[in-house]
XYZ file of C-alpha atoms in Angstrom:
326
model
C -17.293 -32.926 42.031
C -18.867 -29.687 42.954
C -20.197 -28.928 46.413
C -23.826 -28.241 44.996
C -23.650 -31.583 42.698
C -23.196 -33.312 46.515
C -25.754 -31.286 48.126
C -28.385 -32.332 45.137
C -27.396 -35.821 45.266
C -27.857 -36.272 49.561
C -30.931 -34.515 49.060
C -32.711 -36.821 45.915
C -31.424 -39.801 48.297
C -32.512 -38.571 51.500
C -36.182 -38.390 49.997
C -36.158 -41.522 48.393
C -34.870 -42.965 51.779
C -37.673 -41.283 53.301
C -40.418 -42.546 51.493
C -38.725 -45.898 52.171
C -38.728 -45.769 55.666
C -42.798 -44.790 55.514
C -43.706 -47.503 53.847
C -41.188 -49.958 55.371
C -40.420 -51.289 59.224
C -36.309 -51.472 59.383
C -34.646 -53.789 56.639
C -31.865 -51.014 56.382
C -29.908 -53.416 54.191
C -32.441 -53.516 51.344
C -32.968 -49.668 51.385
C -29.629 -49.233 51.017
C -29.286 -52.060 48.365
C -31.709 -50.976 46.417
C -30.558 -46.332 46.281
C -27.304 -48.089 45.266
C -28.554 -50.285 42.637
C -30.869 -46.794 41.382
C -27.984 -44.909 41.618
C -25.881 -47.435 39.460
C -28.819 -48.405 37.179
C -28.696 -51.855 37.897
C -31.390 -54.733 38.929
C -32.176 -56.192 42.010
C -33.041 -59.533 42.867
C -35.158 -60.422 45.865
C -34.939 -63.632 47.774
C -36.375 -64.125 51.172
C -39.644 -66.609 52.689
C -42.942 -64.876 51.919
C -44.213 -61.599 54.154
C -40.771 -59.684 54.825
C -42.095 -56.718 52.702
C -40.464 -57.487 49.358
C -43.296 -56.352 47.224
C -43.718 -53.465 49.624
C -40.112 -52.326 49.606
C -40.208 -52.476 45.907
C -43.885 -50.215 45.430
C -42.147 -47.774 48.108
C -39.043 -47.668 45.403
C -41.070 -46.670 42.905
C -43.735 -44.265 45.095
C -40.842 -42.240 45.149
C -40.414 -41.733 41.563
C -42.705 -39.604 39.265
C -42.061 -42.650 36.323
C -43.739 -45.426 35.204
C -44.657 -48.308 37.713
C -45.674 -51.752 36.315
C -45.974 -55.272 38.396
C -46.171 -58.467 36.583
C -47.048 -61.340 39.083
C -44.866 -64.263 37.150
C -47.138 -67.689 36.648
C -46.159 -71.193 34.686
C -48.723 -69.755 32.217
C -46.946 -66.405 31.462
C -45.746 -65.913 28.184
C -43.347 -63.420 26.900
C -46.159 -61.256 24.777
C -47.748 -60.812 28.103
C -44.631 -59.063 29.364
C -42.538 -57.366 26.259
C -45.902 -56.703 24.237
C -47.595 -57.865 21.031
C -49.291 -57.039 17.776
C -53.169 -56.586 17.594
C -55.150 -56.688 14.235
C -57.499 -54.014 13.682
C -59.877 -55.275 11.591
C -61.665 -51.890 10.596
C -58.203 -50.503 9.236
C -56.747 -53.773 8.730
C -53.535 -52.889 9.993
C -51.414 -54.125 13.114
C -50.808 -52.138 15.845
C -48.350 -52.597 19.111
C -49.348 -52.984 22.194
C -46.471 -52.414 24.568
C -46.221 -54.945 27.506
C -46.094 -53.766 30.950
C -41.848 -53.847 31.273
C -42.123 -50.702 29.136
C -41.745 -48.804 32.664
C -39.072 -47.137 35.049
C -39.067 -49.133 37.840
C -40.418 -52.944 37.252
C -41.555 -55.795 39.622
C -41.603 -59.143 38.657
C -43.146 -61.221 41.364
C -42.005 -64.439 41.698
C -40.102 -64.651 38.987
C -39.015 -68.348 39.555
C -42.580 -69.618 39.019
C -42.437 -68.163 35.329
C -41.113 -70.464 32.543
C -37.348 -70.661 31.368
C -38.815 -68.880 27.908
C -40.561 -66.126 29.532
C -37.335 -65.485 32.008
C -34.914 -65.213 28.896
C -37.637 -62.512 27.666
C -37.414 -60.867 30.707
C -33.804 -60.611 31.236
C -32.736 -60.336 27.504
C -35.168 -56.469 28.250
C -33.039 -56.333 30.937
C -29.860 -56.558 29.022
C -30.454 -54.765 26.049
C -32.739 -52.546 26.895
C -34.791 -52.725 24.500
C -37.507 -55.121 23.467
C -38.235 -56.540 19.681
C -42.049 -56.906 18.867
C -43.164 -58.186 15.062
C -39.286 -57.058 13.751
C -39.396 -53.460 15.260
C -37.198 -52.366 18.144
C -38.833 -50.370 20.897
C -36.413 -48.866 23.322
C -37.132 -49.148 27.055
C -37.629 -46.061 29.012
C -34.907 -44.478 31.134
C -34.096 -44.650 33.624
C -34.957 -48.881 33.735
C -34.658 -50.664 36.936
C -36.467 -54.355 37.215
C -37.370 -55.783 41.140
C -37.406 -59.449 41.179
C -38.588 -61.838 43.977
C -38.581 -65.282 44.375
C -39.115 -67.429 46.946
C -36.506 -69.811 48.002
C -38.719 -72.442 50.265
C -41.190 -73.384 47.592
C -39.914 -75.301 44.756
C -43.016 -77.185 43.521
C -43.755 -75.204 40.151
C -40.699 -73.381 40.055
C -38.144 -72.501 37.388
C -34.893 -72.203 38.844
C -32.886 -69.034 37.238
C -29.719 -70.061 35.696
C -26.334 -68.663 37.238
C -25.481 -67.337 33.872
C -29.041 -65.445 34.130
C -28.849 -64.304 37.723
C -25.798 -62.876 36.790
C -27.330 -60.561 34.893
C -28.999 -58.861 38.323
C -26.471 -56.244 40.012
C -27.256 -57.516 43.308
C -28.769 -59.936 45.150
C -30.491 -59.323 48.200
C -31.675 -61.406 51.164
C -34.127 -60.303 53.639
C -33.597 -61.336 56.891
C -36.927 -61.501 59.944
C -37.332 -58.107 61.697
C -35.975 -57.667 65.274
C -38.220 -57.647 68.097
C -38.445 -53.660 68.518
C -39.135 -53.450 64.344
C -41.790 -55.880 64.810
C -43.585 -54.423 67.848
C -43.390 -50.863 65.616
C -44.788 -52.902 62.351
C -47.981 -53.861 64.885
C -48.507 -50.378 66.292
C -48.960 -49.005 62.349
C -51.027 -51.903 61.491
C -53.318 -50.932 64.874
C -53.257 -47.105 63.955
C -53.907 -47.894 60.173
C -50.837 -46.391 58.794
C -49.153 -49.652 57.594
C -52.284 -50.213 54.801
C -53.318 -46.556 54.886
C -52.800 -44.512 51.735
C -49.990 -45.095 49.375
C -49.284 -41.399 48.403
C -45.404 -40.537 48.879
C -44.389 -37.826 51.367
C -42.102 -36.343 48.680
C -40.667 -37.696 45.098
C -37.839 -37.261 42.797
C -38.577 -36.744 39.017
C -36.616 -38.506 36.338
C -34.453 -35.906 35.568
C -33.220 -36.595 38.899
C -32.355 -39.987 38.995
C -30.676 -39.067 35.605
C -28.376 -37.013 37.662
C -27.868 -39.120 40.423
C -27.050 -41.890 37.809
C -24.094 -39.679 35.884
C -22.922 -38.180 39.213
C -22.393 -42.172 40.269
C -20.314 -42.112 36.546
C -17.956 -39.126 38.015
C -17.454 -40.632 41.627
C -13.507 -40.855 40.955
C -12.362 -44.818 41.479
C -8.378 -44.960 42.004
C -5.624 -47.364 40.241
C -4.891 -49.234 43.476
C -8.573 -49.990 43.884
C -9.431 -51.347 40.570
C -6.232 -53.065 41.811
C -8.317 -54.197 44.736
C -11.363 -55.408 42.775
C -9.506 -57.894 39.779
C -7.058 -58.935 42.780
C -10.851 -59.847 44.698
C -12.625 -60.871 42.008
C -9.376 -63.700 40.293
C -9.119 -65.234 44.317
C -12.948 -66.226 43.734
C -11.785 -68.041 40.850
C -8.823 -69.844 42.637
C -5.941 -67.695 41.254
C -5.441 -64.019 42.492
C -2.471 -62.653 44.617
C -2.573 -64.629 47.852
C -4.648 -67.701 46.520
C -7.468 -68.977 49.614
C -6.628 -72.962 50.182
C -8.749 -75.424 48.949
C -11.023 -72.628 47.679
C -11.883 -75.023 44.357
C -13.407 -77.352 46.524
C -15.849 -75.021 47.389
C -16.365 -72.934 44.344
C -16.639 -74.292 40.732
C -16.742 -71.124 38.657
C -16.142 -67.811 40.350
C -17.342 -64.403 39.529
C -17.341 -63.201 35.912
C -16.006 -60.013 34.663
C -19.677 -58.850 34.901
C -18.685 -59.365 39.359
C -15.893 -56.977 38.828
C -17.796 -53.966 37.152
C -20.499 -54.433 39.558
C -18.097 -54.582 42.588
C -16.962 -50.731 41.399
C -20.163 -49.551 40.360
C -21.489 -50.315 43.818
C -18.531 -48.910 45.387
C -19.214 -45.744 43.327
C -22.764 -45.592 44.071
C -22.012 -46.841 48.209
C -19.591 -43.921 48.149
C -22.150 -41.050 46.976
C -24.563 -42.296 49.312
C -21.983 -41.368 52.063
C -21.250 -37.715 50.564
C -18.029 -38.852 48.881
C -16.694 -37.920 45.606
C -14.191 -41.194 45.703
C -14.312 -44.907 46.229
C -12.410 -46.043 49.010
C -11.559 -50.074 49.875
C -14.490 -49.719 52.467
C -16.685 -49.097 50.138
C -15.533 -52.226 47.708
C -16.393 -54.363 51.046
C -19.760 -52.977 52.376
C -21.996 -54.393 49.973
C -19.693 -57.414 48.793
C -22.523 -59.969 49.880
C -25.448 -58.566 47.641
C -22.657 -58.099 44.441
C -21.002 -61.840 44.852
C -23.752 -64.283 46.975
C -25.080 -64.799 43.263
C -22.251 -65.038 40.813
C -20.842 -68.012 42.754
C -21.694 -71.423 41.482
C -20.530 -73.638 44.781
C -19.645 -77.562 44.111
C -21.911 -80.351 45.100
C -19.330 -80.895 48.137
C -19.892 -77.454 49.857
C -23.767 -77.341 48.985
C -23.981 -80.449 50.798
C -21.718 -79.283 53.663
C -24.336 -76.191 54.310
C -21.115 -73.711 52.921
C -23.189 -70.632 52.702
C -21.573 -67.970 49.861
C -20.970 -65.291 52.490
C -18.494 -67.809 54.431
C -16.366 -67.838 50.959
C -16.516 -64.020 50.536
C -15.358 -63.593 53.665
C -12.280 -65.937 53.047
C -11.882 -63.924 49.825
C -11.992 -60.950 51.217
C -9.768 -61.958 54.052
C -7.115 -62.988 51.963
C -7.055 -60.231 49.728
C -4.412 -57.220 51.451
C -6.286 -53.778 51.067
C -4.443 -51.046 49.340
């Protein structure tokens, strides 16, 4: 990769990363969770109890893009016209014409997306697959780049649609927000008493399209060695009780493990984790530094370890334990 392509990728990330940090009080995790999942043109979902800045870090994601913005706050009510669009009648030319629903945008928030129905989620995530949307038998493609921001709120469950594992596999990472530390939260007072933490939304500095474009096909040429897709199917079969150095009793714990969907994520991310650290090359290290947000989601644990308070992490850990590195 050329020196100049490196330079132009630190600096698009080093503004996005700044308008982050404006907007947001520490949660260094989710900034870098979320520049990796832009960078590999994935989806994020967002799990954490309400007021840890999910909403916020996602607005701040998109303040630093010149595209589209949209935020659909999910209800039981929600249908999936209101999000993919619909067909109006025009009675003076009596004709239909499409109205495009708000996920026809670059970077999309969908609030809550647990309290929508099962109907409306398959809607949401089919746009996500495909995108593309279908609206009275015409195909309307979505714009890119497409990135979708979902929270969801895991202490509530009265009203709640749970998302499927099948459909939460569809989201490149998962993310959980953690509560600020002490210092964070003394600095998240001082800009609420100075008015700087609800004081004007404009971004210090934004990327155009063109340049998350770039920094999307320069994630495509970060160079990803034999002996570390090695690494990854080697990872990814000991999650489903096989691999090289099998973990014990790891079926006890785990009734399906990651899909082949966990394995392209785990080297996209690696890809995208590496060019965020100035490297044209993915290295092990970079396979295991965001290994929680890739597999907490695409493992469905038995009754047996959900009972026993087994948390995913503690099996990724195992996994990863047991796996030699190249």
């Amino acid at each position: 990769m050329p020196p100049a392509d490196l330079e132009r990728t630190g600096s698009i990330i080093g503004t996005i990363s700044q308008v982050f940090q404006s907007r947001v009080v520490g949660q260094e995790n989710l900034r870098l969770t979320l520049v990796a999942a832009l960078a590999a043109g994935g989806h994020v979902l967002l799990e954490s109890v309400p007021g840890l800045a999910k909403t916020t870090a996602a607005s701040a994601l998109a303040s630093s893009i010149t595209g589209s913005f949209a935020r659909i706050q999910c209800t039981p009510d929600l249908m999936p016209n209101d999000i993919i669009g619909t067909q109006i009648f025009n009675y003076g030319s009596s004709t239909f014409t499409t109205q495009l629903g708000p996920v026809h945008a670059n970077v999309v928030l969908l609030d809550e997306i647990n309290r929508s129905s099962a109907k409306t989620q398959s809607a949401m995530l089919e746009a996500m697959q495909e995108r593309q949307t279908s609206i009275g038998g015409e195909v309307y493609r979505l714009p890119d780049p497409f990135m979708v921001l979902a929270t969801q709120n895991p202490i509530e469950e009265e009203g709640t649609y749970v998302l499927p594992e099948a459909q939460m596999d569809r989201f490149l990472m998962k993310e959980i927000l953690t509560y600020p530390r002490p210092g964070e939260e003394h600095e998240i007072l001082d800009r609420s008493t100075s008015g700087s933490l609800t004081g004007p939304r404009e971004a210090v500095g934004t990327v155009d399209l063109e340049d998350v474009r770039f920094l999307q096909e320069m994630v495509d040429a970060v160079y990803v060695d034999p002996a570390v897709k090695r690494y990854i199917i080697d990872l990814v079969f000991t999650t489903r009780g096989s691999g090289p150095r099998p973990v014990p009793n790891l079926t006890q714990s785990v009734r399906v493990g990651a899909s082949p969907r966990g394995s392209l994520a785990l080297m996209r991310v690696g890809q995208a984790h590496a060019l965020l650290h100035g490297r044209d090359y993915v290295t092990p290290d970079d396979v295991r530094a965001m290994r929680y947000g890739v597999l907490r989601h695409r493992l469905v644990l038995t009754f047996d370890a959900l009972a026993g308070g087994i948390k995913p992490e503690q099996i990724i850990d195992a996994v990863f334990h047991a796996v030699p590195m190249p």
